[in-house]
PDB file of C-alpha atoms in Angstrom:
ATOM      1  CA  MET O   8      99.602 110.817 106.019  1.00 90.00           C
ATOM      2  CA  ILE O   9      97.010 109.065 108.172  1.00 91.00           C
ATOM      3  CA  THR O  10      96.229 112.362 109.887  1.00 93.00           C
ATOM      4  CA  VAL O  11      95.789 114.240 106.633  1.00 95.00           C
ATOM      5  CA  VAL O  12      93.413 111.647 105.185  1.00 95.00           C
ATOM      6  CA  LEU O  13      91.391 111.389 108.390  1.00 95.00           C
ATOM      7  CA  LEU O  14      91.185 115.161 108.731  1.00 95.00           C
ATOM      8  CA  ALA O  15      89.920 115.478 105.178  1.00 96.00           C
ATOM      9  CA  ILE O  16      87.338 112.713 105.566  1.00 96.00           C
ATOM     10  CA  LEU O  17      86.235 112.806 109.200  1.00 95.00           C
ATOM     11  CA  THR O  18      86.530 116.513 109.951  1.00 94.00           C
ATOM     12  CA  GLY O  19      85.886 117.837 106.467  1.00 94.00           C
ATOM     13  CA  ILE O  20      82.999 115.612 105.414  1.00 95.00           C
ATOM     14  CA  TYR O  21      81.507 114.124 108.593  1.00 96.00           C
ATOM     15  CA  ASP O  22      82.097 117.104 110.959  1.00 95.00           C
ATOM     16  CA  VAL O  23      83.969 115.061 113.576  1.00 95.00           C
ATOM     17  CA  GLU O  24      85.791 117.272 116.085  1.00 96.00           C
ATOM     18  CA  PHE O  25      89.391 118.113 115.222  1.00 96.00           C
ATOM     19  CA  GLU O  26      90.730 116.723 118.530  1.00 96.00           C
ATOM     20  CA  LYS O  27      88.912 113.403 118.081  1.00 96.00           C
ATOM     21  CA  THR O  28      90.306 113.054 114.570  1.00 96.00           C
ATOM     22  CA  LEU O  29      93.844 113.652 115.879  1.00 96.00           C
ATOM     23  CA  LEU O  30      93.312 111.070 118.621  1.00 96.00           C
ATOM     24  CA  ILE O  31      92.026 108.498 116.113  1.00 96.00           C
ATOM     25  CA  SER O  32      95.013 109.111 113.823  1.00 96.00           C
ATOM     26  CA  LEU O  33      97.413 108.770 116.772  1.00 96.00           C
ATOM     27  CA  VAL O  34      95.868 105.443 117.784  1.00 96.00           C
ATOM     28  CA  LEU O  35      95.920 104.123 114.209  1.00 95.00           C
ATOM     29  CA  THR O  36      99.537 105.205 113.765  1.00 93.00           C
ATOM     30  CA  LEU O  37     100.582 103.439 116.979  1.00 93.00           C
ATOM     31  CA  ILE O  38      98.744 100.261 115.966  1.00 93.00           C
ATOM     32  CA  ALA O  39     100.348 100.328 112.509  1.00 90.00           C
ATOM     33  CA  TYR O  40     103.783 100.857 114.058  1.00 89.00           C
ATOM     34  CA  VAL O  41     103.399  97.985 116.510  1.00 88.00           C
ATOM     35  CA  LEU O  42     102.013  95.570 113.924  1.00 89.00           C
ATOM     36  CA  GLY O  43     104.305  96.539 111.066  1.00 86.00           C
ATOM     37  CA  ASP O  44     107.623  97.584 112.498  1.00 85.00           C
ATOM     38  CA  LEU O  45     107.785  95.635 115.725  1.00 85.00           C
ATOM     39  CA  MET O  46     106.071  92.393 114.720  1.00 83.00           C
ATOM     40  CA  VAL O  47     106.384  91.882 110.958  1.00 83.00           C
ATOM     41  CA  PHE O  48     109.891  93.321 110.426  1.00 81.00           C
ATOM     42  CA  ARG O  49     111.302  91.294 113.301  1.00 79.00           C
ATOM     43  CA  LYS O  50     109.954  88.048 111.827  1.00 79.00           C
ATOM     44  CA  THR O  51     110.865  88.750 108.209  1.00 81.00           C
ATOM     45  CA  GLY O  52     113.937  90.945 108.524  1.00 73.00           C
ATOM     46  CA  ASN O  53     114.237  94.453 107.196  1.00 62.00           C
ATOM     47  CA  GLY O  54     115.034  93.980 103.499  1.00 61.00           C
ATOM     48  CA  ALA O  55     115.347  97.711 102.943  1.00 60.00           C
ATOM     49  CA  SER O  56     118.487  97.874 105.051  1.00 54.00           C
ATOM     50  CA  THR O  57     120.422  95.235 103.093  1.00 54.00           C
ATOM     51  CA  ASN O  58     122.572  95.609  99.998  1.00 48.00           C
ATOM     52  CA  HIS O  59     119.630  94.696  97.794  1.00 49.00           C
ATOM     53  CA  ALA O  60     117.496  97.754  98.468  1.00 48.00           C
ATOM     54  CA  GLY O  61     115.705  98.814  95.331  1.00 50.00           C
ATOM     55  CA  ASN O  62     116.831  95.680  93.459  1.00 52.00           C
ATOM     56  CA  ASN O  63     119.996  97.437  92.333  1.00 51.00           C
ATOM     57  CA  HIS O  64     121.893  94.650  90.567  1.00 51.00           C
ATOM     58  CA  SER O  65     124.781  96.791  89.422  1.00 51.00           C
ATOM     59  CA  GLY O  66     126.982  95.459  92.249  1.00 52.00           C
ATOM     60  CA  ASP O  67     128.958  92.261  92.579  1.00 50.00           C
ATOM     61  CA  HIS O  68     127.296  89.428  90.621  1.00 50.00           C
ATOM     62  CA  GLU O  69     129.744  86.800  91.776  1.00 53.00           C
ATOM     63  CA  ARG O  70     127.831  86.318  95.027  1.00 54.00           C
ATOM     64  CA  HIS O  71     124.859  84.294  93.775  1.00 54.00           C
ATOM     65  CA  GLU O  72     123.936  83.170  97.296  1.00 57.00           C
ATOM     66  CA  ASP O  73     122.702  86.686  98.040  1.00 52.00           C
ATOM     67  CA  HIS O  74     120.195  86.490  95.187  1.00 53.00           C
ATOM     68  CA  LYS O  75     118.648  83.304  96.549  1.00 55.00           C
ATOM     69  CA  ASN O  76     117.718  85.019  99.806  1.00 53.00           C
ATOM     70  CA  GLU O  77     116.379  88.260  98.339  1.00 53.00           C
ATOM     71  CA  THR O  78     112.749  87.175  98.378  1.00 57.00           C
ATOM     72  CA  SER O  79     112.837  84.553 101.118  1.00 58.00           C
ATOM     73  CA  TRP O  80     110.301  86.557 103.141  1.00 55.00           C
ATOM     74  CA  GLN O  81     107.725  85.953 100.407  1.00 57.00           C
ATOM     75  CA  ARG O  82     107.820  82.212 101.113  1.00 61.00           C
ATOM     76  CA  LEU O  83     106.811  82.627 104.765  1.00 60.00           C
ATOM     77  CA  PRO O  84     103.327  81.360 105.612  1.00 62.00           C
ATOM     78  CA  ILE O  85     100.804  83.932 106.778  1.00 62.00           C
ATOM     79  CA  SER O  86     100.746  82.263 110.192  1.00 60.00           C
ATOM     80  CA  ALA O  87     104.329  83.471 110.735  1.00 59.00           C
ATOM     81  CA  PHE O  88     103.032  87.033 110.904  1.00 60.00           C
ATOM     82  CA  LEU O  89     100.182  86.193 113.285  1.00 62.00           C
ATOM     83  CA  SER O  90     101.962  84.286 116.032  1.00 52.00           C
TER      84      SER O  90
END
């Protein structure tokens, strides 16, 4: 997606060379991967891989403890993502 947007804007509008646009998109993708997947997900946990993906509450409602921890990542201070 990054490549498509950059190709449309940089190459299509600003006449940046195709190879330079691909290099920029590769660098941005690597930076986003390192920051997002390797740093943020490790500190907050990957909520998408738990039983609560998509907030599907049709499962077992007897386990109320699970509901308390669903949004615990939202209570983390911003400094937790930066250290």
